[in-house]
Amino acid sequence: MKNLTRSLILAASLIGAPLSRAADRPNIVFLFSDDHATAAISAYGSRLAELAPTPNLDRIANEGALFRNSFCANSICGPSRACILTGKHSHVNGFLNNNRARFDGSQTTFPKLLQKAGYQTAMIGKWHLESNPTGFDYWEILPGQGNYYNPDFLQMQGGRKRYPGYCTDIITDRAVEWLDKGRDKTKPFILMCQHKAPHRNWAPAERHLTLYDDVTFPEPDTLFDKYENRSKTLAENEMSIAKNFYWGHDMKFHGKSLFPEQFLNGIPNGEYNRMDDSQKKAWDAAYEPKNQQLIADIQSGKLKGDDVTRWKYQRYMRDYLRCIRAVDENVGRVLDYLDKNGLAENTIVIYSSDQGFYLGEHGWYDKRWMFEESLEMPFLVRWPGVVTPGSKPATMIQNIDYAPTFLEIAGAPVPEKIQGRSFLAGLRDASKVPDGWRDAIYYAYYGEDTHHVAPHDGVRTATRKLMYFPDTKEWNLFDLEKDPQEMKSVHDDPAYATDFDAMEKRYRELKGAYNVSSATIPADRFSEKWWDERHKQKVAEATKGGYEIAFIGDSITHGFENGGKDVWAKYYAPRKALNLGFSGDRTQHVLYRLLRGEFDDVRPKVAVMMIGTNNTGHTMQDPAETAGGIRQILDLIADRSPETKTLLLGIFPRGEKPDDKMRLNNDAVNALVAKFDDGDKVHYL
């Protein structure tokens, strides 16, 4: 009787508990693409996808779940991938955009934590984070954006290897080979199989070069959007089908543009130059007759103005959807392998993409904006015996949620500093939103050199979206129920005054919850030559390693190399100390430097940190925001170098008198950061 009771207690304790034993833990196959709009997946029910169905992606949805409210945190390739790996927003993981960007692979990522939990980890395909992958037992990745035809792959052991053929097929070949021969079959695994497609320049596989030639795809209602009734920055971007497609790169013509006002010169079709003679012959047979017809029609006056834009839209859609056909076929190959080899029952299959994409909506291609088409991410998941087939969860998920979800599935602990939340409960019961789940997501795009999309951030709820454009200090508010195409901002409509106030409050709450302010968003000072040169010098010094003390700060720390040389030489140089002080720096500049190489190989016994007075002196920043920046630096140190103890110094007074506003501001900062002293890793003085 006692044994029966114990068995019943044990069984009860396992119900709903995290999976922990290797035999119980499911494998995870994470299939990922680049720039795949939900409108180009037939399971999502768009007019477009009806003409270009995706039966294998639909198979995942039909045998599992399709999430209706899946969003990204920053709609651009590298940043989205960094959010997924870390479970943190861009300002925390440090990968804000693709300009001079490099992912700090020393930080905690979910693959590293899955390794610790006993999972085998593999990454094959597009990486696009500059630094090499960390946390993977096996990886083979495309350099940068990679190529569609005869692509090169960076090898884990060093060097490159070129594979003949088409990239989407080759990535799948390498993934299936790892599943079949490369893994330890006694361990659970996560395989990240990440495709380049359907990223620009949309070069289809040879077998698909004439696919959809007989199909005319429906134009979006907003193809000729005039950008009225919204932020003035919309009209300034450079991702327009009418104005910004290249003759060679995008539209697949040879030579220089014959119509430079309608087709840009400057970027040829680089994929064509990678092809062998047979591939070129097939390519030219498919494209050249249609190219010559277009040239003749423009020269004769048969096509002009908006009709040329319509022609460009059709070519864009056919090429984009041809690339997706290859993705869909190769998803089918992976599903078939799992089925045939007895892996399907204990393997979660997920399909997603780094963000959505504009398929002519608002006259655009590309992403970046917070408008629905690029904010949305596809998320399809099949988990036999757990996820109800054909379900469509309403749970509002974001790509920062993937990491904690994978970790909970694996029975691994979720670090406290991860900003996303596991939606495992929403997988187990797709019919309802988990208790206490979010009612809004926060989004931030930080701007880039390309496409001239203005920096902006905002919040989205089930029915409303608020966007803020800091450069122009504009608000936009959209009623997603009455205006799903987001054609008119109602931020200044008296009828929406209550909505605006509520959304602005939610916006500020979420920014506070995620510790978002100018003090926490990593920022460079490359416009100052000395700063750039000193940063490079300090990165070089840091790579030498072997430091026992790291001083982190502004001019006061920097001064050890000037007036304080003798003190440094006497007290600190013998202790293998590194000076990471930059005159004039604020918290955001320290964050940038530490995330861009100045802390990669530095694992000191002690960090001495004093930063923040310039946040007051330059901008009179709110003390809570400055303290938030200091907190984020402390978190960065703790994550990269867990054994380091930090001596956190109060920032110096400013102003001549005790009641000086700046002095009072610094006093308030110090009162806040003194509370960071935990008596263990952080000691305040």
XYZ file of C-alpha atoms in Angstrom, residues 20-413:
394
model
C 14.026 16.585 -17.296
C 15.126 13.047 -18.165
C 16.864 12.742 -21.552
C 14.458 10.040 -22.699
C 11.477 12.300 -22.010
C 12.832 15.472 -23.530
C 11.796 16.175 -27.093
C 14.140 17.040 -29.898
C 13.672 20.460 -31.510
C 14.008 21.141 -35.231
C 13.920 24.897 -35.687
C 13.390 25.701 -39.370
C 14.005 29.357 -40.053
C 13.939 31.550 -43.136
C 14.742 35.167 -43.939
C 12.052 37.758 -44.783
C 9.123 35.345 -45.121
C 5.839 37.248 -44.936
C 2.829 35.477 -43.442
C 0.936 36.513 -46.598
C 3.153 34.088 -48.522
C 2.103 31.053 -46.451
C -1.158 29.570 -47.628
C -2.085 28.352 -44.129
C -2.400 32.022 -43.125
C -5.123 32.451 -45.723
C -3.998 35.349 -47.940
C -5.180 35.980 -51.510
C -1.585 35.821 -52.674
C -0.748 32.420 -51.217
C -3.834 30.839 -52.766
C -2.025 31.205 -56.093
C 1.330 30.046 -54.685
C 0.483 27.423 -52.054
C 2.931 26.114 -49.453
C 1.723 22.550 -48.793
C 4.582 21.490 -46.533
C 4.390 24.552 -44.317
C 0.637 24.034 -44.236
C 1.326 20.470 -43.132
C 3.060 21.771 -39.984
C 0.090 24.046 -39.300
C -2.482 21.325 -39.978
C -0.662 18.785 -37.806
C 0.106 21.380 -35.136
C -0.522 25.056 -34.467
C -0.421 28.351 -36.344
C 0.118 31.376 -34.124
C -2.027 34.338 -35.175
C -0.257 36.941 -33.036
C 3.473 36.401 -33.531
C 5.715 39.486 -33.691
C 9.356 40.525 -33.795
C 11.102 42.955 -31.467
C 13.196 44.680 -34.170
C 12.326 44.014 -37.802
C 15.712 43.415 -39.371
C 17.735 40.253 -39.961
C 20.699 40.328 -37.565
C 18.893 42.001 -34.656
C 15.997 39.559 -34.854
C 18.385 36.608 -34.705
C 20.144 38.139 -31.700
C 16.789 38.570 -29.932
C 15.999 34.914 -30.553
C 19.356 33.636 -29.298
C 19.339 35.716 -26.103
C 15.653 36.172 -25.273
C 16.429 39.870 -24.822
C 15.592 43.081 -26.654
C 18.200 44.614 -28.959
C 19.364 47.305 -26.563
C 20.330 44.585 -24.077
C 21.908 42.011 -26.407
C 23.773 44.829 -28.159
C 22.877 44.017 -31.775
C 20.758 47.033 -32.690
C 21.237 47.061 -36.472
C 23.473 45.712 -39.220
C 25.800 48.750 -39.378
C 29.248 48.036 -37.924
C 27.469 45.336 -35.943
C 28.930 42.235 -34.358
C 27.113 39.865 -32.046
C 28.859 39.423 -28.709
C 28.955 35.645 -28.585
C 30.325 35.624 -25.048
C 26.889 36.451 -23.668
C 24.401 33.852 -22.487
C 22.342 32.278 -25.274
C 19.805 29.481 -25.248
C 22.050 27.050 -27.225
C 24.695 27.327 -24.483
C 22.089 26.615 -21.823
C 20.684 23.666 -23.800
C 24.210 22.251 -24.051
C 24.490 22.417 -20.266
C 21.148 20.625 -20.047
C 22.496 17.741 -22.130
C 21.225 18.689 -25.570
C 23.303 18.414 -28.699
C 23.175 21.662 -30.656
C 23.681 22.314 -34.370
C 23.433 25.439 -36.518
C 23.411 25.138 -40.324
C 22.704 27.904 -42.832
C 22.370 31.659 -42.562
C 23.835 33.161 -39.377
C 24.385 36.842 -40.291
C 25.798 37.961 -36.942
C 29.446 38.623 -37.964
C 31.022 36.748 -35.055
C 31.212 32.962 -35.268
C 28.511 30.892 -33.553
C 29.028 29.919 -29.922
C 27.124 27.300 -27.969
C 26.921 24.801 -30.836
C 28.426 21.322 -31.033
C 28.341 21.648 -34.814
C 27.958 24.601 -37.143
C 28.356 25.394 -40.822
C 27.222 28.845 -41.881
C 26.952 31.200 -44.818
C 29.329 34.167 -44.698
C 27.291 37.351 -44.281
C 24.175 37.229 -46.434
C 25.487 34.242 -48.367
C 24.616 33.371 -51.966
C 21.815 31.505 -53.660
C 23.973 29.864 -56.335
C 27.017 27.683 -55.599
C 27.316 29.115 -52.077
C 30.348 29.169 -49.802
C 30.013 27.981 -46.200
C 32.271 28.902 -43.297
C 33.510 25.758 -41.604
C 33.676 25.137 -37.874
C 37.299 24.036 -38.141
C 38.201 27.137 -40.166
C 38.185 28.105 -43.831
C 35.432 27.974 -46.434
C 33.881 25.258 -48.536
C 31.946 25.828 -51.750
C 29.045 23.575 -52.620
C 27.717 23.421 -56.188
C 23.982 23.874 -56.522
C 21.204 25.914 -54.948
C 21.525 27.256 -51.419
C 18.142 26.184 -50.026
C 18.726 22.613 -51.192
C 22.288 22.566 -49.871
C 21.352 23.851 -46.403
C 18.785 21.073 -46.178
C 21.307 18.500 -47.463
C 23.731 19.506 -44.712
C 20.982 19.485 -42.055
C 19.695 16.043 -43.030
C 23.238 14.672 -43.141
C 23.832 15.934 -39.601
C 20.587 14.342 -38.452
C 21.526 11.077 -40.142
C 25.267 10.791 -39.473
C 26.601 13.725 -37.499
C 24.798 13.675 -34.175
C 25.091 11.555 -31.060
C 21.878 9.539 -31.247
C 21.834 8.933 -27.494
C 21.167 12.614 -26.778
C 18.227 14.936 -27.407
C 19.083 17.650 -29.918
C 18.176 21.023 -31.291
C 18.872 21.612 -34.968
C 18.674 25.172 -36.253
C 18.272 24.894 -40.031
C 18.293 28.492 -41.288
C 17.667 29.455 -44.905
C 18.853 32.479 -46.846
C 15.633 32.457 -48.864
C 13.504 34.374 -49.553
C 15.909 37.280 -48.896
C 16.643 39.800 -51.619
C 17.693 39.434 -54.501
C 15.175 36.568 -54.822
C 17.164 34.300 -57.157
C 15.027 31.201 -57.785
C 16.287 27.650 -58.165
C 16.887 26.531 -61.741
C 13.857 24.219 -61.599
C 11.604 27.163 -60.691
C 12.779 29.814 -63.162
C 9.508 29.799 -65.120
C 7.182 28.890 -62.246
C 4.221 31.322 -62.041
C 4.915 32.773 -65.499
C 1.233 32.244 -66.245
C 0.030 33.711 -62.916
C -0.929 37.350 -62.349
C -0.723 38.046 -58.653
C -3.258 40.414 -57.072
C -1.905 43.845 -56.269
C -2.248 45.044 -52.690
C -4.781 47.826 -52.224
C -1.993 50.097 -50.947
C 0.516 49.566 -53.774
C 0.287 53.261 -54.684
C 0.130 54.622 -51.131
C 0.672 58.426 -51.005
C 1.810 58.341 -47.325
C -0.747 60.874 -46.166
C -2.209 61.119 -42.639
C 0.834 59.531 -40.990
C 4.404 60.434 -40.053
C 6.156 62.530 -42.672
C 9.113 60.145 -42.453
C 7.219 57.477 -44.412
C 7.714 59.256 -47.717
C 11.472 59.592 -47.147
C 12.337 55.893 -47.071
C 14.121 54.094 -49.916
C 12.401 50.732 -50.201
C 9.914 51.615 -52.904
C 9.032 49.243 -55.726
C 8.429 52.240 -57.975
C 11.714 54.035 -57.210
C 14.303 51.781 -55.590
C 14.590 48.536 -57.543
C 17.893 47.921 -59.326
C 18.014 46.966 -63.004
C 20.424 44.079 -62.420
C 20.269 43.115 -58.764
C 16.481 43.094 -58.323
C 14.982 42.939 -61.792
C 17.449 40.481 -63.407
C 18.545 42.501 -66.460
C 22.076 42.504 -67.886
C 24.229 45.606 -68.388
C 23.358 49.170 -67.446
C 19.819 50.374 -66.937
C 18.191 51.601 -70.130
C 15.614 53.475 -68.027
C 17.508 54.922 -65.025
C 14.496 56.957 -63.846
C 12.572 53.738 -63.272
C 15.334 51.141 -62.682
C 18.434 52.073 -60.679
C 21.988 51.434 -61.816
C 24.763 50.449 -59.444
C 24.215 46.877 -58.235
C 24.459 44.087 -60.837
C 23.031 40.611 -60.375
C 25.846 39.035 -58.402
C 24.182 35.620 -58.433
C 24.521 35.417 -62.223
C 28.277 35.866 -61.916
C 28.469 32.823 -59.600
C 26.669 30.497 -61.990
C 28.294 27.871 -64.174
C 27.604 27.862 -67.911
C 24.674 25.468 -67.628
C 23.009 27.559 -64.927
C 23.521 30.760 -66.923
C 22.017 29.164 -70.008
C 18.878 28.138 -68.109
C 18.651 31.564 -66.451
C 18.911 33.472 -69.725
C 16.401 31.185 -71.431
C 13.888 32.004 -68.679
C 14.488 35.751 -68.246
C 15.810 37.244 -71.473
C 12.694 36.904 -73.683
C 10.605 38.637 -70.993
C 13.307 41.245 -70.421
C 13.468 42.121 -74.109
C 9.682 42.357 -74.284
C 9.640 44.823 -71.380
C 12.343 46.932 -73.017
C 10.379 47.023 -76.256
C 7.131 47.898 -74.472
C 8.709 50.839 -72.636
C 10.501 52.119 -75.730
C 7.290 51.946 -77.772
C 5.311 53.761 -75.077
C 3.077 50.765 -74.444
C 4.170 50.735 -70.788
C 4.875 53.836 -68.728
C 4.349 55.324 -65.274
C 2.324 53.143 -62.947
C 2.209 50.339 -65.522
C 5.977 49.902 -65.194
C 5.570 49.719 -61.412
C 2.933 47.042 -61.904
C 5.341 45.079 -64.122
C 8.049 45.358 -61.455
C 5.605 44.176 -58.812
C 4.751 41.052 -60.817
C 8.422 40.203 -61.390
C 9.157 40.747 -57.710
C 6.282 38.535 -56.626
C 7.129 35.724 -59.021
C 10.772 35.634 -57.981
C 9.993 35.949 -54.266
C 7.395 33.182 -54.376
C 9.645 30.981 -56.508
C 12.244 31.184 -53.744
C 9.582 30.215 -51.221
C 8.610 27.192 -53.319
C 12.141 25.829 -52.765
C 11.884 26.557 -49.025
C 8.573 24.710 -48.855
C 9.930 21.726 -50.771
C 12.893 21.476 -48.429
C 10.729 21.765 -45.328
C 8.927 18.743 -46.764
C 12.234 16.898 -47.079
C 12.981 17.441 -43.382
C 9.485 16.354 -42.337
C 9.782 13.234 -44.487
C 13.156 12.384 -42.951
C 11.756 12.669 -39.437
C 8.776 10.491 -40.367
C 10.833 7.787 -42.076
C 13.404 7.558 -39.304
C 11.109 7.318 -36.306
C 11.875 10.794 -35.015
C 8.575 12.564 -35.686
C 6.784 11.521 -32.490
C 9.399 12.967 -30.148
C 10.475 15.973 -32.193
C 9.033 19.468 -32.080
C 9.156 21.076 -35.522
C 8.979 24.862 -35.638
C 8.919 27.091 -38.691
C 9.493 30.815 -38.375
C 11.286 33.710 -40.045
C 13.335 36.632 -38.755
C 10.488 39.040 -39.531
C 7.759 39.626 -42.060
C 8.197 41.477 -45.350
C 6.393 43.958 -47.563
C 4.949 42.373 -50.667
C 3.950 45.665 -52.251
C 1.891 46.941 -49.310
C 2.379 50.717 -49.056
C 4.383 50.409 -52.281
C 7.258 48.750 -50.426
C 9.552 45.773 -50.356
C 11.852 45.059 -47.355
C 10.986 45.407 -43.631
C 12.061 47.683 -40.689
C 8.773 49.563 -40.177
C 6.461 48.685 -37.315
C 3.554 48.296 -39.732
C 1.889 44.909 -39.624
C 3.423 43.282 -42.690
C 6.981 43.340 -41.324
C 6.105 43.311 -37.617
C 4.389 39.939 -38.025
C 6.465 36.762 -37.917
C 5.186 33.370 -39.024
C 5.215 30.794 -36.247
C 4.098 27.249 -36.995
C 4.742 24.398 -34.567
C 4.085 20.656 -34.634
C 4.443 18.642 -31.435
C 2.637 15.278 -31.607
C 0.648 14.458 -28.513
C 0.997 17.948 -27.061
C -0.096 20.585 -29.598
C -3.644 20.133 -30.851
C -3.628 19.636 -34.655
C -5.120 22.563 -36.560
C -5.135 24.901 -33.578
C -4.651 28.648 -33.930
C -3.514 30.095 -30.592
C -4.295 33.749 -29.929
C -1.401 34.099 -27.456
C 0.637 37.225 -28.298
C 4.203 35.964 -28.680
C 7.415 37.732 -29.631
C 10.788 36.417 -30.782
C 12.315 37.156 -27.352
C 10.000 34.375 -26.109
C 11.589 31.586 -28.163
C 14.630 31.137 -25.883
C 12.719 30.700 -22.598
C 10.211 28.423 -24.339
C 12.971 26.155 -25.688
C 14.593 26.086 -22.260
C 11.397 25.141 -20.438
C 10.684 22.438 -23.007
C 14.153 21.026 -22.314
C 13.685 21.168 -18.552
C 16.481 23.730 -18.264
C 16.291 26.735 -15.919
